[in-house]
Amino acid sequence: MIFSYFTIPYMVIAFEDFKYNTGIHSQWVGLKNFSFFFSSTKAWEVTRNTLVLNISYLVVDTVIALVIAILVNEIRKRKFAKLTQSAMLFPHFLSWVIIAYVLYAFLSSEYGLLNKMLTGVGMEAVNWYNNASYWPVILVIMHALKTAGYNSIVYLAAITGIDSGIYEAAVIDGASTWKRIWYVTLPLLMPTVCILTLMSIGRIFYGDFAMYYAIVKDNGILLKTTDVIDTYVFRMLRTTGNPSMAMAIGVYQSVMGFLMVFGANWFTKKFFPEGALF
C-alpha cells in the first residue's frame, strides 16, 4: 500500500520540472522529461537489455523449474525427495551480494576457479569482467540457479493435486514413465504455467536491481549488455539529481508492463482459455 498505491499521485512529477521546495506543484513541462530519455542513445539499449534478459529468465527459469518439479515428483523415497527439495531452495535465501562474491571466486581473472581449470587443460584464461558478450548468459545462469528451485514449489504442488486415478489409468494402458509425464503431467500443468507466466510478464520491463548492482556494479565495460532500465534510472538520478526524469522512465516501465499483461492475457485467452487470468 505504502510503496505502490500511495505513491501513484507522485507520478505527476514525471510531467513537471520537480523542485524540492515546491513539491508536486512544480512547473508543468509536459512530455519534456520523456523526450529527454527517448532522444538519448541509451533508451533503446536499456529497453532491449531489459526485455532480452527478462524473457531469457522467464523461459529458462520456467523450463528448469518444471524439470525439477517433475523429477522430484518421480523420486519414490520421500526423505530423499524432501532433502533434495530443501537443497534446491537454499540459493533463493542467499543475498545477491553473497552470490556476487561466489561468482567472482569463479570468474576472477587471476585467481578464479574457472580460469584455473582452463589453464590447467592448456587453454588461455579469459578476462570475464572485461568482455560484455559473456554476461547475458552468465546472468541467466545465475538467475536460474537462485530462483528455479523456489519456483518449482508451485509446479510440484500442482502435480500433487493431479488425480492419481489418471496416472493409474495411464499405467493400465501401458504408458511408460516418460509418456505419463508427456501426456498427463505436462498438459495438466499448462494452466499453472500460463498463469505464472502472465504474472511474470507484468514485470518484464523491470530488472532485478539488487542482482545487477551486486554482480555488475558500475563496470562500464559490461553495461552494453547488462544495463537495464532500473540501473539506468538509479545512475541517472545519482548523477543528475533530477527526480522528474527518473520518474518519467518509471512511468514508461509501468505503462509498458500494463500493456504487456493485457496483451499476453488476450493472446492466451484466444488460443488457450484455461490459462488466462481474466
XYZ file of N, CA and C in Angstrom:
834
model
N 0.832 -1.201 0.000
C 0.000 0.000 0.000
C 0.872 1.258 0.000
N 1.899 1.277 0.861
C 2.718 2.483 1.002
C 3.586 2.707 -0.231
N 4.256 1.649 -0.690
C 5.231 1.818 -1.762
C 4.636 1.647 -3.158
N 3.376 1.260 -3.248
C 2.752 1.115 -4.573
C 1.608 2.103 -4.756
N 0.493 1.856 -4.065
C -0.695 2.681 -4.307
C -0.558 4.104 -3.791
N 0.062 4.293 -2.627
C 0.184 5.640 -2.070
C 1.153 6.509 -2.869
N 1.982 5.900 -3.702
C 2.940 6.690 -4.483
C 2.396 7.095 -5.851
N 1.233 6.573 -6.232
C 0.681 6.875 -7.562
C 0.497 8.381 -7.796
N -0.037 9.159 -6.826
C -0.185 10.602 -7.086
C 1.134 11.301 -7.400
N 2.237 10.772 -6.897
C 3.534 11.420 -7.111
C 4.091 11.162 -8.509
N 3.415 10.309 -9.288
C 3.849 10.085 -10.667
C 3.684 11.341 -11.512
N 2.934 12.309 -11.000
C 2.728 13.550 -11.741
C 4.042 14.297 -11.953
N 5.046 14.033 -11.101
C 6.317 14.775 -11.253
C 7.039 14.375 -12.535
N 6.595 13.284 -13.194
C 7.184 12.914 -14.487
C 6.876 13.971 -15.539
N 5.829 14.781 -15.294
C 5.419 15.811 -16.250
C 5.759 17.209 -15.743
N 6.603 17.286 -14.712
C 6.962 18.573 -14.114
C 8.472 18.739 -14.043
N 8.892 19.961 -13.874
C 10.292 20.248 -13.556
C 10.382 20.293 -12.034
N 10.545 19.114 -11.434
C 10.388 18.970 -9.992
C 11.425 19.782 -9.215
N 10.937 20.521 -8.238
C 11.780 21.251 -7.295
C 11.408 20.798 -5.889
N 12.397 20.552 -5.069
C 12.140 20.020 -3.737
C 11.387 21.012 -2.853
N 11.581 22.301 -3.073
C 10.917 23.288 -2.218
C 9.446 23.489 -2.575
N 9.047 23.118 -3.820
C 7.638 23.258 -4.215
C 6.904 21.920 -4.274
N 7.632 20.828 -4.288
C 6.998 19.507 -4.272
C 6.284 19.183 -5.574
N 5.129 18.499 -5.449
C 4.428 18.039 -6.653
C 3.683 19.171 -7.362
N 3.793 20.393 -6.857
C 3.177 21.548 -7.520
C 4.219 22.338 -8.305
N 5.260 21.641 -8.784
C 6.315 22.306 -9.552
C 5.822 22.668 -10.947
N 6.682 23.347 -11.696
C 6.304 23.833 -13.030
C 5.999 22.669 -13.970
N 4.897 22.771 -14.694
C 4.470 21.734 -15.644
C 5.292 21.847 -16.927
N 5.881 20.737 -17.364
C 6.693 20.760 -18.587
C 6.204 19.737 -19.610
N 5.090 19.071 -19.326
C 4.521 18.115 -20.279
C 5.394 16.891 -20.489
N 5.696 16.595 -21.746
C 6.444 15.388 -22.111
C 7.942 15.640 -22.279
N 8.419 16.746 -21.753
C 9.831 17.104 -21.921
C 10.750 16.051 -21.298
N 10.386 15.551 -20.122
C 11.232 14.549 -19.461
C 11.258 13.236 -20.238
N 10.139 12.897 -20.881
C 10.095 11.688 -21.684
C 10.947 11.841 -22.938
N 10.869 13.011 -23.567
C 11.643 13.238 -24.788
C 13.134 13.184 -24.497
N 13.536 13.611 -23.306
C 14.954 13.553 -22.932
C 15.440 12.108 -22.937
N 14.617 11.204 -22.419
C 15.008 9.786 -22.364
C 14.986 9.156 -23.748
N 13.895 9.364 -24.495
C 13.757 8.677 -25.771
C 14.660 9.244 -26.863
N 15.131 10.460 -26.681
C 16.060 11.022 -27.660
C 17.504 10.648 -27.352
N 17.743 10.042 -26.191
C 19.100 9.647 -25.827
C 19.466 8.331 -26.508
N 20.748 8.079 -26.604
C 21.221 6.837 -27.227
C 20.988 5.628 -26.328
N 20.719 5.873 -25.059
C 20.568 4.784 -24.097
C 19.166 4.188 -24.075
N 18.170 4.901 -24.580
C 16.781 4.457 -24.463
C 16.579 3.072 -25.074
N 17.008 2.895 -26.313
C 16.823 1.601 -26.977
C 17.702 0.525 -26.328
N 18.919 0.913 -25.950
C 19.859 -0.074 -25.387
C 19.346 -0.668 -24.085
N 18.906 0.189 -23.148
C 18.460 -0.333 -21.850
C 17.132 -1.066 -21.975
N 16.263 -0.603 -22.911
C 14.997 -1.311 -23.128
C 15.256 -2.689 -23.720
N 16.148 -2.753 -24.698
C 16.499 -4.047 -25.315
C 17.091 -4.999 -24.287
N 18.038 -4.494 -23.497
C 18.666 -5.351 -22.478
C 17.642 -5.865 -21.474
N 16.749 -4.980 -21.050
C 15.724 -5.372 -20.072
C 14.842 -6.475 -20.623
N 14.383 -6.302 -21.864
C 13.492 -7.296 -22.474
C 14.211 -8.614 -22.737
N 15.387 -8.540 -23.326
C 16.125 -9.767 -23.668
C 16.445 -10.570 -22.415
N 16.943 -9.909 -21.387
C 17.309 -10.621 -20.164
C 16.083 -11.179 -19.452
N 15.026 -10.381 -19.333
C 13.835 -10.845 -18.615
C 13.120 -11.972 -19.352
N 13.070 -11.897 -20.682
C 12.470 -13.001 -21.449
C 13.305 -14.263 -21.291
N 14.626 -14.100 -21.303
C 15.518 -15.255 -21.102
C 15.317 -15.861 -19.721
N 15.212 -14.998 -18.693
C 14.955 -15.504 -17.334
C 13.644 -16.287 -17.304
N 12.620 -15.699 -17.909
C 11.284 -16.302 -17.865
C 11.278 -17.691 -18.500
N 11.874 -17.798 -19.672
C 11.874 -19.075 -20.396
C 12.734 -20.107 -19.677
N 13.969 -19.740 -19.350
C 14.904 -20.696 -18.741
C 14.430 -21.107 -17.355
N 14.004 -20.135 -16.538
C 13.540 -20.455 -15.182
C 12.326 -21.367 -15.208
N 11.391 -21.110 -16.127
C 10.175 -21.934 -16.210
C 10.513 -23.361 -16.595
N 11.356 -23.510 -17.607
C 11.728 -24.858 -18.064
C 12.442 -25.630 -16.959
N 13.419 -24.979 -16.317
C 14.178 -25.664 -15.266
C 13.290 -25.986 -14.070
N 12.412 -25.046 -13.697
C 11.508 -25.292 -12.571
C 10.574 -26.460 -12.859
N 10.074 -26.549 -14.093
C 9.225 -27.676 -14.475
C 9.983 -28.994 -14.398
N 11.203 -29.002 -14.908
C 12.020 -30.222 -14.880
C 12.286 -30.645 -13.446
N 12.635 -29.688 -12.590
C 12.902 -30.003 -11.183
C 11.665 -30.582 -10.512
N 10.512 -29.943 -10.724
C 9.272 -30.405 -10.096
C 8.925 -31.826 -10.543
N 9.069 -32.094 -11.838
C 8.737 -33.426 -12.362
C 9.701 -34.474 -11.820
N 10.992 -34.144 -11.789
C 11.983 -35.104 -11.293
C 11.797 -35.391 -9.808
N 11.537 -34.347 -9.023
C 11.318 -34.548 -7.585
C 10.066 -35.386 -7.358
N 9.042 -35.142 -8.160
C 7.806 -35.916 -8.020
C 8.015 -37.396 -8.336
N 8.994 -37.695 -9.208
C 9.252 -39.085 -9.583
C 10.112 -39.825 -8.562
N 10.692 -39.096 -7.598
C 11.503 -39.745 -6.560
C 10.574 -40.504 -5.620
N 10.824 -41.760 -5.451
C 9.932 -42.598 -4.642
C 10.285 -42.564 -3.157
N 11.546 -42.284 -2.824
C 11.928 -42.197 -1.416
C 11.645 -40.776 -0.927
N 10.638 -40.631 -0.097
C 10.158 -39.313 0.315
C 11.210 -38.518 1.085
N 11.995 -39.204 1.926
C 13.008 -38.477 2.705
C 14.052 -37.860 1.763
N 14.454 -38.621 0.768
C 15.426 -38.107 -0.194
C 14.815 -36.972 -1.023
N 13.532 -37.085 -1.352
C 12.852 -36.037 -2.119
C 12.800 -34.732 -1.324
N 12.487 -34.838 -0.030
C 12.437 -33.634 0.809
C 13.812 -33.009 0.964
N 14.835 -33.856 1.124
C 16.203 -33.352 1.245
C 16.633 -32.636 -0.034
N 16.299 -33.236 -1.172
C 16.642 -32.639 -2.462
C 15.940 -31.300 -2.656
N 14.669 -31.254 -2.317
C 13.902 -30.018 -2.479
C 14.435 -28.923 -1.566
N 14.786 -29.274 -0.342
C 15.345 -28.286 0.596
C 16.670 -27.736 0.079
N 17.491 -28.613 -0.492
C 18.783 -28.176 -1.026
C 18.598 -27.204 -2.187
N 17.586 -27.442 -3.009
C 17.340 -26.559 -4.149
C 16.721 -25.223 -3.726
N 16.095 -25.198 -2.553
C 15.512 -23.950 -2.047
C 16.572 -23.023 -1.466
N 17.683 -23.599 -1.026
C 18.693 -22.827 -0.297
C 19.193 -21.594 -1.044
N 19.533 -21.691 -2.359
C 20.046 -20.492 -3.052
C 19.083 -19.314 -3.049
N 17.774 -19.586 -2.981
C 16.791 -18.495 -3.011
C 16.957 -17.560 -1.814
N 17.426 -18.082 -0.710
C 17.533 -17.288 0.512
C 18.893 -16.629 0.678
N 19.767 -16.800 -0.299
C 21.063 -16.135 -0.263
C 20.946 -14.735 -0.857
N 21.670 -13.800 -0.278
C 21.693 -12.437 -0.814
C 22.457 -12.415 -2.132
N 22.051 -11.497 -3.015
C 22.783 -11.342 -4.268
C 24.215 -10.893 -4.026
N 24.462 -10.224 -2.915
C 25.831 -9.798 -2.587
C 26.713 -11.020 -2.364
N 26.194 -11.991 -1.620
C 26.945 -13.227 -1.375
C 27.168 -13.973 -2.689
N 26.119 -14.069 -3.494
C 26.232 -14.764 -4.771
C 27.234 -14.063 -5.688
N 27.281 -12.729 -5.631
C 28.230 -11.978 -6.458
C 29.667 -12.323 -6.086
N 29.937 -12.482 -4.781
C 31.294 -12.839 -4.345
C 31.638 -14.276 -4.710
N 30.660 -15.162 -4.639
C 30.879 -16.548 -5.073
C 31.191 -16.573 -6.567
N 30.431 -15.799 -7.340
C 30.660 -15.729 -8.782
C 32.048 -15.170 -9.084
N 32.455 -14.162 -8.324
C 33.791 -13.581 -8.519
C 34.884 -14.608 -8.237
N 34.645 -15.473 -7.257
C 35.613 -16.529 -6.950
C 35.783 -17.486 -8.127
N 34.734 -17.610 -8.940
C 34.810 -18.476 -10.121
C 35.407 -17.748 -11.321
N 35.082 -16.449 -11.474
C 35.407 -15.739 -12.707
C 36.570 -14.757 -12.587
N 37.150 -14.634 -11.425
C 38.274 -13.715 -11.259
C 39.374 -14.031 -12.276
N 39.946 -12.984 -12.874
C 40.924 -13.175 -13.946
C 42.172 -13.908 -13.477
N 42.635 -13.583 -12.300
C 43.903 -14.137 -11.827
C 43.733 -15.392 -10.984
N 42.770 -15.367 -10.054
C 42.624 -16.481 -9.124
C 41.312 -17.249 -9.288
N 40.532 -16.923 -10.288
C 39.232 -17.573 -10.464
C 39.340 -19.062 -10.749
N 38.426 -19.826 -10.167
C 38.453 -21.278 -10.327
C 38.286 -21.685 -11.782
N 37.414 -20.977 -12.508
C 37.165 -21.330 -13.906
C 38.402 -21.110 -14.762
N 39.109 -20.002 -14.544
C 40.338 -19.748 -15.292
C 41.438 -20.732 -14.919
N 41.486 -21.145 -13.667
C 42.451 -22.166 -13.251
C 42.191 -23.474 -13.995
N 40.913 -23.800 -14.165
C 40.560 -25.025 -14.893
C 40.930 -24.902 -16.371
N 40.693 -23.704 -16.953
C 41.019 -23.508 -18.367
C 42.518 -23.600 -18.613
N 43.299 -22.947 -17.774
C 44.751 -23.008 -17.941
C 45.287 -24.396 -17.623
N 44.576 -25.110 -16.765
C 45.006 -26.461 -16.410
C 44.912 -27.440 -17.566
N 44.006 -27.165 -18.502
C 43.861 -28.044 -19.674
C 44.504 -27.430 -20.918
N 45.341 -26.417 -20.707
C 46.102 -25.838 -21.808
C 45.416 -24.720 -22.554
N 44.290 -24.220 -22.058
C 43.589 -23.124 -22.717
C 43.977 -21.799 -22.084
N 43.686 -20.710 -22.771
C 44.008 -19.381 -22.255
C 42.957 -18.915 -21.265
N 43.406 -18.178 -20.250
C 42.479 -17.601 -19.275
C 41.653 -16.506 -19.944
N 40.426 -16.348 -19.462
C 39.506 -15.352 -20.025
C 39.281 -14.241 -19.006
N 39.349 -13.010 -19.472
C 39.068 -11.873 -18.592
C 37.563 -11.613 -18.654
N 36.812 -12.329 -17.830
C 35.358 -12.307 -17.896
C 34.784 -10.924 -17.640
N 35.411 -10.163 -16.748
C 34.870 -8.860 -16.361
C 35.257 -7.739 -17.330
N 35.900 -8.107 -18.434
C 36.235 -7.119 -19.457
C 35.611 -7.452 -20.806
N 34.660 -8.373 -20.817
C 34.010 -8.766 -22.069
C 32.507 -8.844 -21.846
N 31.780 -7.886 -22.417
C 30.339 -7.778 -22.159
C 29.532 -8.889 -22.811
N 30.062 -9.526 -23.847
C 29.282 -10.511 -24.591
C 28.967 -11.767 -23.776
N 29.797 -12.071 -22.772
C 29.561 -13.274 -21.964
C 28.431 -13.086 -20.948
N 28.143 -11.857 -20.593
C 27.351 -11.627 -19.391
C 25.855 -11.893 -19.491
N 25.213 -11.760 -20.640
C 23.805 -12.192 -20.693
C 23.645 -13.660 -20.308
N 24.542 -14.524 -20.797
C 24.476 -15.950 -20.469
C 24.791 -16.168 -18.994
N 25.807 -15.478 -18.488
C 26.184 -15.622 -17.073
C 25.034 -15.210 -16.161
N 24.383 -14.083 -16.477
C 23.272 -13.601 -15.657
C 22.081 -14.552 -15.694
N 21.798 -15.112 -16.870
C 20.689 -16.071 -16.986
C 20.970 -17.307 -16.134
N 22.207 -17.792 -16.170
C 22.576 -18.969 -15.367
C 22.455 -18.667 -13.880
N 22.955 -17.509 -13.451
C 22.901 -17.154 -12.035
C 21.462 -16.974 -11.560
N 20.644 -16.358 -12.398
C 19.235 -16.154 -12.043
C 18.521 -17.492 -11.905
N 18.802 -18.412 -12.820
C 18.167 -19.734 -12.764
C 18.618 -20.507 -11.522
N 19.896 -20.433 -11.204
C 20.413 -21.139 -10.024
C 19.760 -20.641 -8.742
N 19.460 -19.341 -8.702
C 18.906 -18.764 -7.479
C 17.401 -18.968 -7.356
N 16.674 -18.941 -8.473
C 15.213 -18.888 -8.387
C 14.482 -20.142 -8.849
N 15.105 -20.954 -9.709
C 14.379 -22.085 -10.299
C 13.909 -23.083 -9.241
N 14.744 -23.354 -8.248
C 14.358 -24.294 -7.202
C 13.146 -23.818 -6.419
N 13.116 -22.514 -6.129
C 11.983 -21.939 -5.395
C 10.721 -21.955 -6.256
N 10.865 -21.618 -7.546
C 9.713 -21.606 -8.445
C 9.128 -22.996 -8.653
N 9.948 -24.019 -8.496
C 9.468 -25.382 -8.725
C 8.440 -25.815 -7.680
N 8.394 -25.124 -6.536
C 7.446 -25.496 -5.485
C 6.010 -25.414 -5.992
N 5.700 -24.344 -6.736
C 4.340 -24.162 -7.242
C 3.970 -25.289 -8.191
N 4.896 -25.629 -9.078
C 4.623 -26.711 -10.036
C 4.520 -28.061 -9.333
N 5.338 -28.258 -8.311
C 5.268 -29.513 -7.566
C 3.929 -29.628 -6.841
N 3.451 -28.504 -6.306
C 2.137 -28.503 -5.653
C 1.025 -28.804 -6.656
N 1.167 -28.262 -7.878
C 0.165 -28.532 -8.919
C 0.181 -30.002 -9.329
N 1.371 -30.590 -9.371
C 1.478 -32.003 -9.736
C 0.833 -32.886 -8.682
N 1.078 -32.575 -7.423
C 0.487 -33.386 -6.351
C -1.030 -33.264 -6.318
N -1.560 -32.200 -6.918
C -3.005 -32.026 -6.964
C -3.685 -32.755 -8.114
N -2.883 -33.357 -8.999
C -3.455 -34.114 -10.118
C -4.038 -35.426 -9.600
N -5.204 -35.778 -10.080
C -5.892 -37.003 -9.659
C -5.022 -38.223 -9.961
N -4.715 -38.992 -8.928
C -3.870 -40.177 -9.108
C -4.535 -41.223 -10.002
N -5.873 -41.172 -10.103
C -6.582 -42.121 -10.959
C -6.191 -41.995 -12.418
N -5.819 -40.761 -12.828
C -5.404 -40.548 -14.218
C -4.103 -41.299 -14.492
N -3.170 -41.216 -13.533
C -1.904 -41.941 -13.688
C -2.133 -43.456 -13.674
N -3.032 -43.904 -12.805
C -3.316 -45.341 -12.736
C -3.906 -45.839 -14.048
N -4.792 -45.046 -14.641
C -5.371 -45.420 -15.935
C -4.296 -45.464 -17.014
N -3.357 -44.516 -16.953
C -2.268 -44.494 -17.935
C -1.372 -45.721 -17.802
N -1.098 -46.124 -16.544
C -0.275 -47.311 -16.302
C -0.970 -48.557 -16.843
N -2.280 -48.664 -16.604
C -3.053 -49.814 -17.099
C -3.007 -49.869 -18.628
N -3.017 -48.690 -19.266
C -2.953 -48.632 -20.732
C -1.547 -48.886 -21.272
N -0.593 -49.075 -20.362
C 0.774 -49.394 -20.784
C 1.675 -48.204 -21.000
N 1.305 -47.043 -20.473
C 2.126 -45.846 -20.651
C 3.379 -45.921 -19.781
N 4.528 -45.624 -20.372
C 5.786 -45.596 -19.622
C 5.858 -44.319 -18.785
N 6.883 -44.220 -17.966
C 7.057 -43.017 -17.128
C 7.153 -41.763 -17.999
N 7.939 -41.836 -19.077
C 8.094 -40.691 -19.971
C 6.766 -40.292 -20.603
N 5.981 -41.282 -21.045
C 4.693 -40.981 -21.675
C 3.703 -40.407 -20.666
N 3.766 -40.879 -19.417
C 2.879 -40.301 -18.387
C 3.221 -38.832 -18.143
N 4.520 -38.521 -18.166
C 4.946 -37.132 -17.988
C 4.491 -36.286 -19.175
N 4.681 -36.814 -20.396
C 4.417 -36.047 -21.615
C 2.921 -35.863 -21.882
N 2.129 -36.910 -21.620
C 0.711 -36.869 -21.989
C -0.230 -36.583 -20.825
N 0.281 -36.661 -19.584
C -0.589 -36.404 -18.432
C -0.099 -35.196 -17.632
N 1.136 -35.290 -17.138
C 1.642 -34.250 -16.229
C 1.748 -32.887 -16.911
N 2.452 -32.825 -18.038
C 2.682 -31.539 -18.703
C 1.388 -30.859 -19.171
N 0.462 -31.577 -19.838
C -0.788 -30.904 -20.238
C -1.586 -30.358 -19.056
N -1.600 -31.105 -17.933
C -2.356 -30.642 -16.775
C -1.643 -29.518 -16.032
N -0.344 -29.345 -16.297
C 0.410 -28.246 -15.682
C 0.309 -26.951 -16.485
N -0.116 -27.026 -17.738
C -0.111 -25.860 -18.612
C -0.925 -24.669 -18.080
N -2.128 -24.877 -17.498
C -2.830 -23.705 -16.938
C -2.019 -22.984 -15.863
N -1.339 -23.747 -15.005
C -0.497 -23.138 -13.969
C 0.667 -22.399 -14.593
N 1.292 -22.999 -15.610
C 2.411 -22.357 -16.299
C 1.963 -21.049 -16.935
N 0.801 -21.056 -17.572
C 0.291 -19.848 -18.242
C 0.018 -18.730 -17.239
N -0.612 -19.069 -16.126
C -0.949 -18.050 -15.123
C 0.310 -17.437 -14.526
N 1.285 -18.264 -14.167
C 2.531 -17.755 -13.606
C 3.306 -16.943 -14.637
N 3.244 -17.358 -15.897
C 3.926 -16.610 -16.951
C 3.280 -15.246 -17.150
N 1.960 -15.201 -17.142
C 1.256 -13.918 -17.282
C 1.592 -12.972 -16.137
N 1.704 -13.521 -14.932
C 2.062 -12.678 -13.789
C 3.491 -12.161 -13.914
N 4.367 -12.987 -14.477
C 5.765 -12.565 -14.662
C 5.896 -11.529 -15.766
N 5.043 -11.637 -16.792
C 5.105 -10.691 -17.913
C 4.824 -9.267 -17.432
N 4.029 -9.124 -16.369
C 3.740 -7.796 -15.835
C 4.975 -7.069 -15.354
N 6.031 -7.820 -15.027
C 7.271 -7.199 -14.566
C 8.407 -7.406 -15.558
N 8.050 -7.632 -16.821
C 9.077 -7.921 -17.820
C 9.891 -6.674 -18.169
N 9.376 -5.492 -17.839
C 10.122 -4.260 -18.071
C 10.883 -3.814 -16.813
N 10.853 -4.642 -15.790
C 11.562 -4.319 -14.554
C 12.723 -5.282 -14.363
N 13.883 -4.752 -14.035
C 15.035 -5.593 -13.762
C 15.203 -5.800 -12.273
N 15.870 -6.884 -11.926
C 16.186 -7.153 -10.519
C 17.376 -6.280 -10.144
N 17.086 -5.100 -9.587
C 18.133 -4.120 -9.331
C 19.226 -4.683 -8.423
N 18.836 -5.401 -7.377
C 19.821 -5.951 -6.431
C 20.783 -6.887 -7.145
N 20.255 -7.678 -8.062
C 21.097 -8.622 -8.800
C 22.129 -7.888 -9.655
N 21.663 -6.935 -10.458
C 22.564 -6.243 -11.376
C 23.591 -5.408 -10.627
N 23.148 -4.739 -9.580
C 24.074 -3.849 -8.899
C 25.077 -4.612 -8.044
N 24.696 -5.799 -7.576
C 25.635 -6.604 -6.796
C 26.652 -7.286 -7.695
N 26.203 -7.788 -8.837
C 27.095 -8.562 -9.712
C 27.871 -7.669 -10.678
N 27.172 -6.768 -11.363
C 27.814 -5.944 -12.390
C 28.398 -4.665 -11.804
N 27.715 -4.120 -10.805
C 28.097 -2.852 -10.168
C 28.120 -1.737 -11.216
N 29.149 -0.896 -11.185
C 29.256 0.211 -12.145
C 30.340 -0.061 -13.180
N 30.508 -1.316 -13.518
C 31.504 -1.694 -14.514
C 31.046 -1.235 -15.896
N 31.594 -0.111 -16.352
C 31.158 0.480 -17.611
C 31.370 -0.420 -18.812
N 32.347 -1.324 -18.743
C 32.627 -2.215 -19.866
C 31.468 -3.176 -20.097
N 30.789 -3.580 -19.014
C 29.732 -4.577 -19.111
C 28.352 -3.973 -19.345
N 28.224 -2.656 -19.239
C 26.906 -2.028 -19.310
C 26.243 -2.178 -20.677
N 27.025 -2.425 -21.715
C 26.455 -2.553 -23.061
C 25.411 -3.664 -23.133
N 25.631 -4.747 -22.393
C 24.693 -5.883 -22.436
C 23.968 -6.113 -21.118
N 24.335 -5.386 -20.067
C 23.738 -5.637 -18.756
C 23.009 -4.439 -18.164
N 23.119 -3.286 -18.794
C 22.456 -2.092 -18.253
C 20.959 -2.165 -18.556
N 20.141 -2.245 -17.504
C 18.690 -2.327 -17.672
C 18.069 -1.010 -17.215
N 16.771 -0.887 -17.381
C 16.101 0.383 -17.089
C 16.298 0.787 -15.627
N 16.197 -0.174 -14.712
C 16.307 0.148 -13.287
C 17.679 0.706 -12.921
N 18.741 0.069 -13.413
C 20.085 0.553 -13.093
C 20.370 1.884 -13.787
N 19.806 2.069 -14.982
C 19.980 3.334 -15.692
C 19.304 4.476 -14.934
N 18.093 4.220 -14.430
C 17.378 5.233 -13.658
C 18.159 5.595 -12.406
N 18.686 4.576 -11.721
C 19.439 4.825 -10.490
C 20.676 5.674 -10.779
N 21.415 5.328 -11.835
C 22.624 6.078 -12.149
C 22.285 7.500 -12.571
N 21.203 7.661 -13.352
C 20.817 8.991 -13.797
C 20.383 9.862 -12.621
N 19.619 9.269 -11.679
C 19.181 10.036 -10.512
C 20.372 10.404 -9.636
N 21.336 9.487 -9.545
C 22.514 9.733 -8.716
C 23.427 10.791 -9.330
N 23.534 10.805 -10.645
C 24.451 11.735 -11.294
C 23.822 13.089 -11.590
N 22.524 13.100 -11.980
C 21.876 14.369 -12.329
C 21.073 14.957 -11.178
N 20.609 14.108 -10.261
C 19.791 14.576 -9.150
C 18.433 15.070 -9.592
N 17.944 14.599 -10.748
C 16.666 15.062 -11.301
C 15.620 13.961 -11.141
N 14.740 14.042 -10.138
C 13.725 13.005 -9.929
C 12.680 12.955 -11.038
N 12.433 14.055 -11.730
C 11.409 14.095 -12.775
C 11.760 13.162 -13.926
N 13.021 13.181 -14.345
C 13.439 12.315 -15.443
C 13.403 10.848 -15.015
N 13.820 10.587 -13.779
C 13.776 9.221 -13.268
C 12.332 8.723 -13.194
N 11.424 9.587 -12.759
C 10.014 9.208 -12.666
C 9.419 8.981 -14.052
N 9.839 9.777 -15.037
C 9.330 9.608 -16.402
C 9.655 8.209 -16.923
N 10.856 7.741 -16.656
C 11.239 6.388 -17.099
C 10.464 5.339 -16.309
N 10.197 5.624 -15.021
C 9.393 4.710 -14.213
C 7.967 4.587 -14.733
N 7.393 5.717 -15.182
C 6.049 5.689 -15.771
C 6.061 4.885 -17.063
N 7.101 5.073 -17.851
C 7.254 4.299 -19.095
C 7.283 2.795 -18.792
N 8.026 2.401 -17.756
C 8.068 0.995 -17.349
C 6.681 0.483 -16.971
N 5.973 1.263 -16.172
C 4.664 0.840 -15.671
C 3.647 0.690 -16.802
N 3.616 1.655 -17.706
C 2.655 1.609 -18.817
C 2.939 0.410 -19.719
N 4.216 0.178 -20.030
C 4.571 -0.944 -20.902
C 4.263 -2.280 -20.225
N 4.515 -2.374 -18.916
C 4.175 -3.594 -18.186
C 2.676 -3.849 -18.190
N 1.888 -2.790 -18.014
C 0.427 -2.890 -18.054
C -0.045 -3.397 -19.410
N 0.511 -2.832 -20.479
C 0.126 -3.248 -21.830
C 0.552 -4.683 -22.111
N 1.702 -5.076 -21.595
C 2.189 -6.437 -21.815
C 1.272 -7.459 -21.154
N 0.811 -7.158 -19.936
C -0.082 -8.088 -19.232
C -1.374 -8.266 -20.006
N -1.994 -7.164 -20.417
C -3.261 -7.260 -21.138
C -3.082 -7.910 -22.507
N -1.971 -7.592 -23.188
C -1.716 -8.205 -24.483
C -1.478 -9.705 -24.371
N -0.674 -10.103 -23.397
C -0.393 -11.529 -23.210
C -1.642 -12.279 -22.771
N -2.459 -11.641 -21.924
C -3.688 -12.292 -21.478
C -4.674 -12.453 -22.634
N -4.758 -11.443 -23.517
C -5.634 -11.547 -24.696
C -5.183 -12.693 -25.598
N -3.860 -12.792 -25.817
C -3.316 -13.853 -26.656
C -3.596 -15.229 -26.054
N -3.390 -15.350 -24.732
C -3.623 -16.628 -24.053
C -5.100 -17.000 -24.099
N -5.976 -16.017 -23.854
C -7.420 -16.280 -23.848
C -7.903 -16.722 -25.223
N -7.247 -16.232 -26.255
C -7.659 -16.558 -27.620
C -7.264 -17.987 -27.998
N -6.064 -18.409 -27.564
C -5.547 -19.701 -28.007
C -5.537 -20.769 -26.908
N -5.612 -20.348 -25.636
C -5.595 -21.311 -24.541
C -6.407 -20.734 -23.370
N -7.736 -20.723 -23.469
C -8.596 -20.032 -22.496
C -8.382 -20.473 -21.047
N -8.012 -21.763 -20.850
C -7.849 -22.258 -19.476
C -6.710 -21.563 -18.736
N -5.770 -20.974 -19.462
C -4.620 -20.367 -18.819
C -4.715 -18.860 -18.652
N -5.829 -18.259 -19.043
C -5.973 -16.794 -18.941
C -6.253 -16.367 -17.512
N -5.798 -15.165 -17.185
C -6.030 -14.613 -15.847
C -7.441 -14.060 -15.712
N -7.942 -13.414 -16.769
C -9.268 -12.784 -16.716
C -9.862 -12.730 -18.109
